Short mmCIF file of C-alpha atoms in Angstrom, two decimals:
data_model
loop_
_atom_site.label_atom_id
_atom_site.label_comp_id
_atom_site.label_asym_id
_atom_site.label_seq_id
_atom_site.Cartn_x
_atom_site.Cartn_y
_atom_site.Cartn_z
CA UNK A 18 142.31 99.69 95.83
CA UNK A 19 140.83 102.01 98.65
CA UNK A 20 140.60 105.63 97.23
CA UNK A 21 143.62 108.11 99.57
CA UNK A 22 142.13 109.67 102.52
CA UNK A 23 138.69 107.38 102.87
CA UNK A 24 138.05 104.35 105.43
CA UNK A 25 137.14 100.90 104.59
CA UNK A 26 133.70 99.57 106.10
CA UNK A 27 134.43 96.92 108.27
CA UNK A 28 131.11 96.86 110.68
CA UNK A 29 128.90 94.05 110.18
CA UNK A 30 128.31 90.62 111.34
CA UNK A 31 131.18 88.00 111.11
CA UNK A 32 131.34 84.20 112.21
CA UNK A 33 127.98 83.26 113.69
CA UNK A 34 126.06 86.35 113.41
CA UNK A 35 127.55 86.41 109.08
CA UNK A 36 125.90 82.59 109.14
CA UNK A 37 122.35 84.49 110.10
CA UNK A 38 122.76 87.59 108.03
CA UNK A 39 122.99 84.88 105.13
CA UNK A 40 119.93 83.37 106.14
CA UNK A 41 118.29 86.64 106.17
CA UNK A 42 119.29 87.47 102.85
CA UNK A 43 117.42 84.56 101.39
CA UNK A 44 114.40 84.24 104.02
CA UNK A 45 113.78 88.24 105.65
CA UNK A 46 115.36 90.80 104.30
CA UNK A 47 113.73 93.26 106.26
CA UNK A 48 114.81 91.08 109.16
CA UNK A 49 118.66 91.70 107.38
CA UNK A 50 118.07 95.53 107.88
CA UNK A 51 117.41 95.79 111.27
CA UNK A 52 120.28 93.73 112.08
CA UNK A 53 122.04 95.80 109.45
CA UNK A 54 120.87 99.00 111.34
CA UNK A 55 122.28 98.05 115.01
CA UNK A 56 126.04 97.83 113.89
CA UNK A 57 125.88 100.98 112.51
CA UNK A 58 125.22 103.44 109.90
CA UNK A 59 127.86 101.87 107.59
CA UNK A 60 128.00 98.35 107.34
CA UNK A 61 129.06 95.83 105.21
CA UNK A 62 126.87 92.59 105.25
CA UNK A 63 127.89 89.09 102.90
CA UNK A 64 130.90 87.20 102.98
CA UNK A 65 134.28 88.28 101.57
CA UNK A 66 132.85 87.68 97.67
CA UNK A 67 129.95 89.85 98.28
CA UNK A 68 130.34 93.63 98.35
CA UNK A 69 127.18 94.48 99.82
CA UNK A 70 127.16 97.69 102.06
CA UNK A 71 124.47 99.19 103.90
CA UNK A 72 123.90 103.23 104.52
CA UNK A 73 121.50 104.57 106.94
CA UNK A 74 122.25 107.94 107.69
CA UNK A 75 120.57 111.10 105.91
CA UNK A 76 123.11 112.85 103.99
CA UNK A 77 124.12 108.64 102.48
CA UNK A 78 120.48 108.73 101.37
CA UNK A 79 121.05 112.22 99.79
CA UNK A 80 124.57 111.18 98.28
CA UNK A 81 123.40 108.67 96.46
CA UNK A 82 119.76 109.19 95.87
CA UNK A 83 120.58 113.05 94.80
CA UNK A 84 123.80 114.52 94.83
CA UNK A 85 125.77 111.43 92.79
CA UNK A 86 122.90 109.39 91.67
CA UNK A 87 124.46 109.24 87.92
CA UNK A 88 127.14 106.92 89.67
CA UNK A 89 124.11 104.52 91.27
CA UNK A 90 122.34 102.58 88.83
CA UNK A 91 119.21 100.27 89.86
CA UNK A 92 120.45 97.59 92.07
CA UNK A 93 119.63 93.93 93.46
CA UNK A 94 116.39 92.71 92.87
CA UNK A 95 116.40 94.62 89.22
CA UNK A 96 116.68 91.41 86.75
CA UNK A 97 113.64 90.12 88.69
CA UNK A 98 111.58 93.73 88.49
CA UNK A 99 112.54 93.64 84.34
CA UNK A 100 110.65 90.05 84.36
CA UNK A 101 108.01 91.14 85.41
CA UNK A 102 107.78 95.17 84.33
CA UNK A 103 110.28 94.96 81.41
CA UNK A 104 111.74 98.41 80.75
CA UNK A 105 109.17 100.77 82.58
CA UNK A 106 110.09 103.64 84.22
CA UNK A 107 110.76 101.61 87.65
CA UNK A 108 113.48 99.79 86.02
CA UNK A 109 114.78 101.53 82.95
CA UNK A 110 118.23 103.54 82.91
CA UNK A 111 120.01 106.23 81.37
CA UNK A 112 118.72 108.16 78.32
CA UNK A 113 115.37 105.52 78.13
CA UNK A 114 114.57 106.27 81.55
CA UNK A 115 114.84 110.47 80.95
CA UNK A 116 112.43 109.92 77.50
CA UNK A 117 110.13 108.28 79.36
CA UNK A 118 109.92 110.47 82.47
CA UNK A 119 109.47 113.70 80.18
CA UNK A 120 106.10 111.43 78.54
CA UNK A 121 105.26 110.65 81.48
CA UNK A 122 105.62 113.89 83.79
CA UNK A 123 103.00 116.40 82.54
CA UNK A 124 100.47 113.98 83.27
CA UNK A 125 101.46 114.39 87.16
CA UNK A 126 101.68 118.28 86.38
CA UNK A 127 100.27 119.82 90.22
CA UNK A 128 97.59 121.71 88.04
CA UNK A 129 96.18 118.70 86.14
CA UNK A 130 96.26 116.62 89.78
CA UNK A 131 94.06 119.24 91.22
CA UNK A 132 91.80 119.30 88.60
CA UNK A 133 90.94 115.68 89.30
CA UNK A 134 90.29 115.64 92.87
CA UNK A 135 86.48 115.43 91.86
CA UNK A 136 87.38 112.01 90.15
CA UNK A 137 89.33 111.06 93.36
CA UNK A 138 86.53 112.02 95.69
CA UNK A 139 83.74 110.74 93.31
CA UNK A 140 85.63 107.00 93.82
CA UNK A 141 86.25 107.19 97.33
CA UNK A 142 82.62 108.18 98.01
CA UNK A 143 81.60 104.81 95.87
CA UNK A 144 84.44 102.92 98.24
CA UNK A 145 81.97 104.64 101.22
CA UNK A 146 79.13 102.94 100.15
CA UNK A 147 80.55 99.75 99.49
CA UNK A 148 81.81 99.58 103.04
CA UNK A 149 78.19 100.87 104.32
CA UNK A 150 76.81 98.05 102.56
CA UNK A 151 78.79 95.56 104.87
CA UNK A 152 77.93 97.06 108.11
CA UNK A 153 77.62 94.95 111.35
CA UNK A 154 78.08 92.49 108.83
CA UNK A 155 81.28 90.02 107.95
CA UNK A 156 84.62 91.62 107.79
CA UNK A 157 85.93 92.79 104.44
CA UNK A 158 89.43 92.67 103.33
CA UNK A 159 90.10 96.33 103.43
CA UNK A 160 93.25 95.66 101.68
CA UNK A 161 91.19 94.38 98.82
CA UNK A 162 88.68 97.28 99.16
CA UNK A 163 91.78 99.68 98.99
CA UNK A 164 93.29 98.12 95.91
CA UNK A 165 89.71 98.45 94.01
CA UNK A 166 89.78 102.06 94.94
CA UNK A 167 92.75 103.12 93.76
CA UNK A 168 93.18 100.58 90.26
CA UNK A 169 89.54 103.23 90.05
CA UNK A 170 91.25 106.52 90.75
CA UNK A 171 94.49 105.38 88.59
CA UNK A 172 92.20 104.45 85.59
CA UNK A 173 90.08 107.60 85.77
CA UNK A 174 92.79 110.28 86.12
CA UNK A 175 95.67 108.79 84.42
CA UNK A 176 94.63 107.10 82.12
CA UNK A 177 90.59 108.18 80.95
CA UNK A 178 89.74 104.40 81.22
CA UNK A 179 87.32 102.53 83.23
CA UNK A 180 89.57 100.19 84.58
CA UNK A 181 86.28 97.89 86.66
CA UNK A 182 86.36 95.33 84.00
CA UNK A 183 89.38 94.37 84.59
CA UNK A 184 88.86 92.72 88.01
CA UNK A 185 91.75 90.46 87.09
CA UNK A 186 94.29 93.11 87.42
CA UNK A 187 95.12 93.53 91.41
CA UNK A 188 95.05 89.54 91.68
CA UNK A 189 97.67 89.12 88.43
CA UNK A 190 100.01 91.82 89.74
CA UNK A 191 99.98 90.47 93.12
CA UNK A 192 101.08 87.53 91.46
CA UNK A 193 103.86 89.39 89.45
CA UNK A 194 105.31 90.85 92.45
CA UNK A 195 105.21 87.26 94.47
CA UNK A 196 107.17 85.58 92.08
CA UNK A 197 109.81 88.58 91.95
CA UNK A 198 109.99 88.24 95.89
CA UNK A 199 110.77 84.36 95.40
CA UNK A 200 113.16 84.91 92.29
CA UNK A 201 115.13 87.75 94.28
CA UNK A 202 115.25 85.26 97.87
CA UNK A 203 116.09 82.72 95.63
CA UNK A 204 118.78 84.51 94.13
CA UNK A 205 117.88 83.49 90.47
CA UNK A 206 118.86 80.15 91.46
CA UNK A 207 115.81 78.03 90.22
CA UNK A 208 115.38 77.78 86.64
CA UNK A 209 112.52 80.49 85.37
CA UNK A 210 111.39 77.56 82.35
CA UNK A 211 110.54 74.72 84.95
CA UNK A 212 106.90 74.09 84.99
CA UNK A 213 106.10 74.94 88.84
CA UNK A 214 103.13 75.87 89.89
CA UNK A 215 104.20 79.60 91.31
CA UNK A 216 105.89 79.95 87.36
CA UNK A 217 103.24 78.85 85.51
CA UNK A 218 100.66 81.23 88.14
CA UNK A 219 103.24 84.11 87.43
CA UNK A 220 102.84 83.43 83.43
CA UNK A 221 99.17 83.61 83.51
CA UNK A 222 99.55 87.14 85.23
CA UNK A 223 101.98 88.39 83.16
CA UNK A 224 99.54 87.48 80.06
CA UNK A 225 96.77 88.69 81.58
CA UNK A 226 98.40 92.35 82.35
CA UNK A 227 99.56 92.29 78.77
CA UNK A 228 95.89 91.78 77.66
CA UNK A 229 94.68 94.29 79.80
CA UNK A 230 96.84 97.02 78.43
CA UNK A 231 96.07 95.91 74.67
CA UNK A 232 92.91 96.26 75.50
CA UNK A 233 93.39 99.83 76.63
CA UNK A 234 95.24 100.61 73.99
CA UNK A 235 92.97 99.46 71.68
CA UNK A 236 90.00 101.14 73.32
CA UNK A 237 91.82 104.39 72.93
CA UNK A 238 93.07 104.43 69.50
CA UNK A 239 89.47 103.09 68.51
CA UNK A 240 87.98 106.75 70.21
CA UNK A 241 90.89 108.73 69.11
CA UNK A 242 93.81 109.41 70.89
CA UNK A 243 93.89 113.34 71.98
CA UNK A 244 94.14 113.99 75.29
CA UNK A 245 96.74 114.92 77.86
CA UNK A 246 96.59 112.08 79.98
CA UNK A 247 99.70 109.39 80.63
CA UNK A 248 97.84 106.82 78.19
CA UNK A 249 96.83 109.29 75.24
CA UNK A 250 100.83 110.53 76.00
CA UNK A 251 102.47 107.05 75.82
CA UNK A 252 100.07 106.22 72.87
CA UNK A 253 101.98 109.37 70.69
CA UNK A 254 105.23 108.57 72.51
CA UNK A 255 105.65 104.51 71.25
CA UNK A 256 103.59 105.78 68.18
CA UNK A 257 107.59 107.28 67.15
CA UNK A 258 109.71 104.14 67.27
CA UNK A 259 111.07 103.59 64.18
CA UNK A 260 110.10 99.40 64.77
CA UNK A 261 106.65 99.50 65.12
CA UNK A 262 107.30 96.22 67.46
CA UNK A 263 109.57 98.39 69.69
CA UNK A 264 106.93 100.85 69.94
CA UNK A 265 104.23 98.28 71.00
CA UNK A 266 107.05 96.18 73.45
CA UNK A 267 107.49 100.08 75.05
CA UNK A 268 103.70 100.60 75.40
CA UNK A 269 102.78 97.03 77.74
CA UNK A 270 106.27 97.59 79.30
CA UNK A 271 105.35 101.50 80.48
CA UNK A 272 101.52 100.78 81.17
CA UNK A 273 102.31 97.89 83.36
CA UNK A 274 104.54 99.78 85.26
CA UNK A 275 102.14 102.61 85.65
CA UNK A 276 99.30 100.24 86.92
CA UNK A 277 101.24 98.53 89.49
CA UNK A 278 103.13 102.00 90.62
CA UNK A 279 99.91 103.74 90.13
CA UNK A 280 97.90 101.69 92.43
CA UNK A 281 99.80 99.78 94.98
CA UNK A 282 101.83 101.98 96.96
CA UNK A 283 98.47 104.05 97.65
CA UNK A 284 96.40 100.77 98.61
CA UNK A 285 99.30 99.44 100.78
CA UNK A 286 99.61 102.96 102.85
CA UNK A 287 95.76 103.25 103.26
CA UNK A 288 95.48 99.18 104.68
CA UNK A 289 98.72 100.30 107.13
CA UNK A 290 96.84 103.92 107.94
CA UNK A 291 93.55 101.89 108.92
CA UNK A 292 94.99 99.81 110.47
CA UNK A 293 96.99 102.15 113.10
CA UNK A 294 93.32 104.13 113.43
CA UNK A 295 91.99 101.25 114.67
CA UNK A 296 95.15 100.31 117.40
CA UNK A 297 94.49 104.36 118.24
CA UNK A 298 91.51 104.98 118.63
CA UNK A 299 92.49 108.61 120.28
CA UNK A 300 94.29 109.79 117.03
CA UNK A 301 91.15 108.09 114.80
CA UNK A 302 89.00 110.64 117.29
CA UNK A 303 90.61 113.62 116.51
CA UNK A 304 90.80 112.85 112.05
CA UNK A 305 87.49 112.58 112.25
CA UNK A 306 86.69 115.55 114.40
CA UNK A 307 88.48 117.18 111.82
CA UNK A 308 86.41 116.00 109.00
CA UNK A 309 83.34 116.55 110.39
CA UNK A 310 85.14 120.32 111.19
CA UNK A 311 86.25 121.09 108.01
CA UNK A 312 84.08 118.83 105.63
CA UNK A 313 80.81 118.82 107.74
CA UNK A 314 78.31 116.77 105.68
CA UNK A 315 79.65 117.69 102.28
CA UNK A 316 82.25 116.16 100.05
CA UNK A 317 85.72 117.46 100.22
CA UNK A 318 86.89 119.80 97.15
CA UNK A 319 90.14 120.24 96.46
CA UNK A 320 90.70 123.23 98.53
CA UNK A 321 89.72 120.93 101.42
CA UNK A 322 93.29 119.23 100.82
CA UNK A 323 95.43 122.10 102.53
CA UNK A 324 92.40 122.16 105.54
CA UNK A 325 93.10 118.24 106.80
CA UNK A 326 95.96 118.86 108.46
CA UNK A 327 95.90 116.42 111.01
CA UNK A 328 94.42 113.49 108.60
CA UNK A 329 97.87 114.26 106.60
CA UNK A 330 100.08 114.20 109.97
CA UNK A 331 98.31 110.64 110.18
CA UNK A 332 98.73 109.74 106.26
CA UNK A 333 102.66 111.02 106.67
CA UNK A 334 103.70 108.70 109.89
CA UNK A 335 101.88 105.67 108.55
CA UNK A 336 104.15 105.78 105.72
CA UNK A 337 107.13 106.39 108.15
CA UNK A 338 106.86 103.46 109.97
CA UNK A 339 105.48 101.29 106.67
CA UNK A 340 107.24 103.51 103.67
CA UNK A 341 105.56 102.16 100.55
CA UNK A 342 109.05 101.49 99.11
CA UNK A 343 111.21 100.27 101.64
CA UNK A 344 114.05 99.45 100.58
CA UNK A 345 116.25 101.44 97.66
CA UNK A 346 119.31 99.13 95.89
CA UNK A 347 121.60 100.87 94.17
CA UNK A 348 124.72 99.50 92.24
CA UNK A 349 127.76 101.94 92.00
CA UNK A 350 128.74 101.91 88.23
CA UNK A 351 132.58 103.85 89.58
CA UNK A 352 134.30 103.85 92.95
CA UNK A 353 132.95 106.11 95.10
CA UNK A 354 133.22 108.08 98.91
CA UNK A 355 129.97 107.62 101.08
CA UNK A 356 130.17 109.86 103.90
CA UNK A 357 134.28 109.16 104.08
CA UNK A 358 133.68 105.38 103.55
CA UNK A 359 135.28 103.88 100.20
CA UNK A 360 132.56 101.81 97.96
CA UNK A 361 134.85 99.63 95.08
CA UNK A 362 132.78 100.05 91.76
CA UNK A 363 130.22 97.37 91.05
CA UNK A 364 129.26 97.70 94.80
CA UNK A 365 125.46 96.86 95.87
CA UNK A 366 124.16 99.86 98.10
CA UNK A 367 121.41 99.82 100.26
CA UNK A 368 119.66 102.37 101.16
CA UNK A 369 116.70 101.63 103.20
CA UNK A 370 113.41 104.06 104.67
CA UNK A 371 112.11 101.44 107.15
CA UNK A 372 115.23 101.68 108.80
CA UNK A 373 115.99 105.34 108.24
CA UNK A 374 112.76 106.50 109.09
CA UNK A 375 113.31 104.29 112.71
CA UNK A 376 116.97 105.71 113.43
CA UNK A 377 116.90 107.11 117.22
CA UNK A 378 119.35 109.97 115.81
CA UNK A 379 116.60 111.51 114.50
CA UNK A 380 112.91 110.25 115.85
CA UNK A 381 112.32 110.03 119.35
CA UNK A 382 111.05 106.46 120.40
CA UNK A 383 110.80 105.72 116.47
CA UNK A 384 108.52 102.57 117.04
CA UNK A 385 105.57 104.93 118.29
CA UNK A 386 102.67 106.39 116.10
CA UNK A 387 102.69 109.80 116.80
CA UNK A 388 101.37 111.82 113.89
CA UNK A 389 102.04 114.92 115.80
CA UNK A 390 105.75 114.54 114.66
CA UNK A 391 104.45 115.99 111.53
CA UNK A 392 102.73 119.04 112.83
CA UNK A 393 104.31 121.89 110.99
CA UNK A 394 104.44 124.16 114.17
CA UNK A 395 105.91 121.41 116.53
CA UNK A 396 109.87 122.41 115.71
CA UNK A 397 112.17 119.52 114.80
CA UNK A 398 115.81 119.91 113.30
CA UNK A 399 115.75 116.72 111.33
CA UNK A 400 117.48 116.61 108.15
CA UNK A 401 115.41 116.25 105.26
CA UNK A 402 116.41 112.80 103.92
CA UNK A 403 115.64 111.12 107.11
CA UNK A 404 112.11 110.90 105.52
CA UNK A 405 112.10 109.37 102.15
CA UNK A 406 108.71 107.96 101.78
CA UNK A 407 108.54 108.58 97.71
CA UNK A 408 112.12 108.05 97.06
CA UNK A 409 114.85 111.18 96.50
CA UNK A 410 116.47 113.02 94.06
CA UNK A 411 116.02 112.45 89.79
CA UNK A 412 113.65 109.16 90.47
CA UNK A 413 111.76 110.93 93.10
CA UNK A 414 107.84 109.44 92.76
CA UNK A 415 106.00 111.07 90.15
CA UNK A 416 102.75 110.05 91.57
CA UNK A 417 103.34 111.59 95.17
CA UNK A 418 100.68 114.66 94.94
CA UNK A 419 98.23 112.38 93.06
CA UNK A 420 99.17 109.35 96.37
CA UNK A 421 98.52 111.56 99.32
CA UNK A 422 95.62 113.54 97.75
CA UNK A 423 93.88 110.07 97.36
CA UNK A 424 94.89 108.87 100.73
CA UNK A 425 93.87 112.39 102.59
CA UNK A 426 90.55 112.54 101.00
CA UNK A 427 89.51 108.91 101.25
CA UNK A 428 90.86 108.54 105.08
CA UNK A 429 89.00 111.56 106.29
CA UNK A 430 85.61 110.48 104.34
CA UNK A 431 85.90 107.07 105.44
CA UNK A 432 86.32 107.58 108.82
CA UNK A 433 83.57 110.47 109.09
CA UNK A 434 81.06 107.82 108.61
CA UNK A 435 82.01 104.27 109.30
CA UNK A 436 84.15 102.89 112.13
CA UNK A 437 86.39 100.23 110.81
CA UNK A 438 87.20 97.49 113.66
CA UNK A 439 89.77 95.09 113.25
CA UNK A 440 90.13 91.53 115.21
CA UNK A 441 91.50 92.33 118.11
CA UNK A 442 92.85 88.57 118.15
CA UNK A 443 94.56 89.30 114.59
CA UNK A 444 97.95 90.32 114.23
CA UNK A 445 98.95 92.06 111.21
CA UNK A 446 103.12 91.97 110.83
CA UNK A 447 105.20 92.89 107.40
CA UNK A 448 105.51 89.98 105.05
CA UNK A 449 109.01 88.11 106.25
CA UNK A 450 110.74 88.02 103.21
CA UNK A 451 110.60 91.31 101.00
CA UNK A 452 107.97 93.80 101.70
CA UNK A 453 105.54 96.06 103.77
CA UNK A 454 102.60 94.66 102.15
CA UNK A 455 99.81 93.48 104.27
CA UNK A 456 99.86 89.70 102.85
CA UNK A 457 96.57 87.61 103.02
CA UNK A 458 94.38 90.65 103.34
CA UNK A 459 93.44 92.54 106.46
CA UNK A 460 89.89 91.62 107.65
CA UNK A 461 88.25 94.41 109.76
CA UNK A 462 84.87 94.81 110.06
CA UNK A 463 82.58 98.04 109.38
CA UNK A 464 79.88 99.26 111.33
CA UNK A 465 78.15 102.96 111.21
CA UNK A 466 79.66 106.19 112.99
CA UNK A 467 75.90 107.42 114.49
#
């Protein structure tokens, strides 16, 4: 029944073009969004069985992110995220999800995340040397480099722990989210307890990440647990569950989550923000004439963060063209009005960035790389959820301050020294099927800035 006074959805892809869209949905779904994106902003995409709508207009994305995100519970793709993360705070509802965002939020408290921009610069400064040992050398995955950096920053702020013997812990969780990409294209269809070789890869990650945060655990009780960061927190938190087994199923579920939300999202926008620098080698000119401006030869404090101004123009339009979440799925729990449209309860709702932050409504030619559309005194009357990089409204990112302080400071100190060059021969396009990730590394090679 369509609620009085609202309009069914009836854009989208019939006959042939429905035959693709299915295709899409099992083999690129960021392929499925564009298409998605040029029948409209409403559209409904499946077949008759399937109520799957698509939104891509700025006040959707604030309906349902913000305003009436109670009625929009975590959508497709969720059973597969649980396999993996279990009940973290990426995939956790209701009144679990609230107790574990007020653990988890004083950790991210804009006071404690200043106080460790030493930790952030001291690691990015290491990640500097690195690099400078491979000069006019082989290319390095910078990808790879990235994800070291920042499993280094997460472990040091958020956790007091020294996360560098672990090495394991990039490669398992790249695993984790690989086989949640095939489970979600596959649509659950083949059985989780055959012995393949992607399930049986995807169990030895999942074991290993569960070792890893015993270990951590372990390590911490074993020095005391005081502190106020998100481990020490978490440690108190599970510490209350009347079933000690509870407690200890709450503590791998919420550190895993942390160390893949904590780590990848950052390393993913830095390989995409290097990886523009080096197509423009204009805008990579003018960050690091503003390094060497405000930083001359020393490192960057935190004070330093308000004074890159241009590095964060750069930092904010990588992650509008590659948003480190691009896609947001939503189930509506009620029936519902989006934007005069009626949604039938038990609806899946996509919301998407990639596409939002590409609409023509609201970004002049939205497939160019023009950090200058975030330069505060350029004027612009675009409404603010056509930019959703961290997400909007009660599940906002936590970790955005800690994100783009670590992404600011190690993109202007990087490029002050070293010029990273990529293969001009080597074409670096979003994985097909699910994500923005940079798949199979990105190889670029480092020589000095003189």
């Amino acid at each position: 029944m369509t609620i009085a006074g609202t309009r069914r959805v009836t854009a989208g892809p019939t006959g042939a073009a429905m035959l693709r869209t299915l295709w899409q949905l099992a083999q690129d779904r960021l392929g499925m969004m564009r298409t998605a994106a040029s029948y409209g902003d409403v559209v409904r995409l499946g077949p008759s069985f399937k109520r799957l709508y698509f939104f891509n207009h700025p006040d959707h994305a604030k309906y349902v992110l913000a305003d009436n995100s109670q009625n929009y519970h975590k959508g497709v793709g969720l059973a597969q995220a649980r396999r993996a993360l279990g009940d973290g705070l990426l995939t956790s509802e209701g009144e679990l999800w609230r107790k574990q965002r007020r653990v988890i939020q004083p950790a991210f408290q804009a006071k404690r995340i200043a106080a460790q921009a030493g930790v952030v610069v001291e690691e990015a400064a290491g990640l500097v040397q690195r690099l400078r040992a491979h000069r006019d050398g082989a290319p390095v995955d910078i990808v790879k480099e990235m994800t070291g950096l920042t499993l280094g920053v997460l472990g040091r702020t958020l956790l007091d722990s020294d996360l560098s013997e672990h090495r394991s812990v990039g490669h398992s969780f790249e695993v984790m989210q690989d086989q949640a990409m095939f489970e979600m294209v596959t649509m659950g269809s083949v059985p989780t307890w055959l012995p393949l070789p992607h399930q049986l890869r995807f169990r030895r990650a999942r074991r290993d990440l569960q070792r890893v945060v015993d270990a951590l655990v372990a390590q911490r009780r074993a020095r005391g647990e005081e502190g106020d960061d998100a481990l020490s927190r978490l440690i108190v938190s599970t510490r209350q569950e009347a079933d000690p087994r509870v407690g200890r199923l709450r503590m791998r579920d919420e550190l895993v989550t942390l160390l893949l939300a904590g780590h990848e999202t950052t390393a993913s926008t830095l390989g995409w923000t290097f990886h523009l620098l080096d197509r423009h080698p204009e805008v990579l000119e003018r960050v690091r004439a503003e390094a060497v401006e405000v930083l001359g030869d020393r490192q960057p404090v935190y004070e330093d963060l308000a004074r890159l101004r241009f590095t964060a123009q750069v930092i904010n339009e990588a992650m509008r063209l590659y948003p480190p979440v691009w896609m947001l799925s939503r189930i509506a729990q009620q029936p519902d009005v989006i934007g005069g449209y009626h949604v039938p309860g038990g609806s899946d709702v996509l919301i998407c960035p990639y596409t939002l932050h590409r609409h023509p409504e609201f970004w002049d030619d939205p497939d160019r790389f023009d950090p200058d559309r975030f330069d505060p005194a350029r004027p612009n009357d675009r409404p603010r959820y056509a930019y959703v990089p961290f997400g909007a409204g009660p599940r906002f990112c936590v970790g955005n301050h800690l994100g783009l302080m670590e992404a600011t400071f190690v993109t202007a100190m990087v490029v002050r020294e070293l010029r990273l060059t990529g293969d001009p021969a080597y074409q670096v396009v979003p994985e097909p099927m699910l994500s923005l990730r940079i798949k199979g590394g990105l190889p670029m090679r480092v020589t000095v800035v003189s």
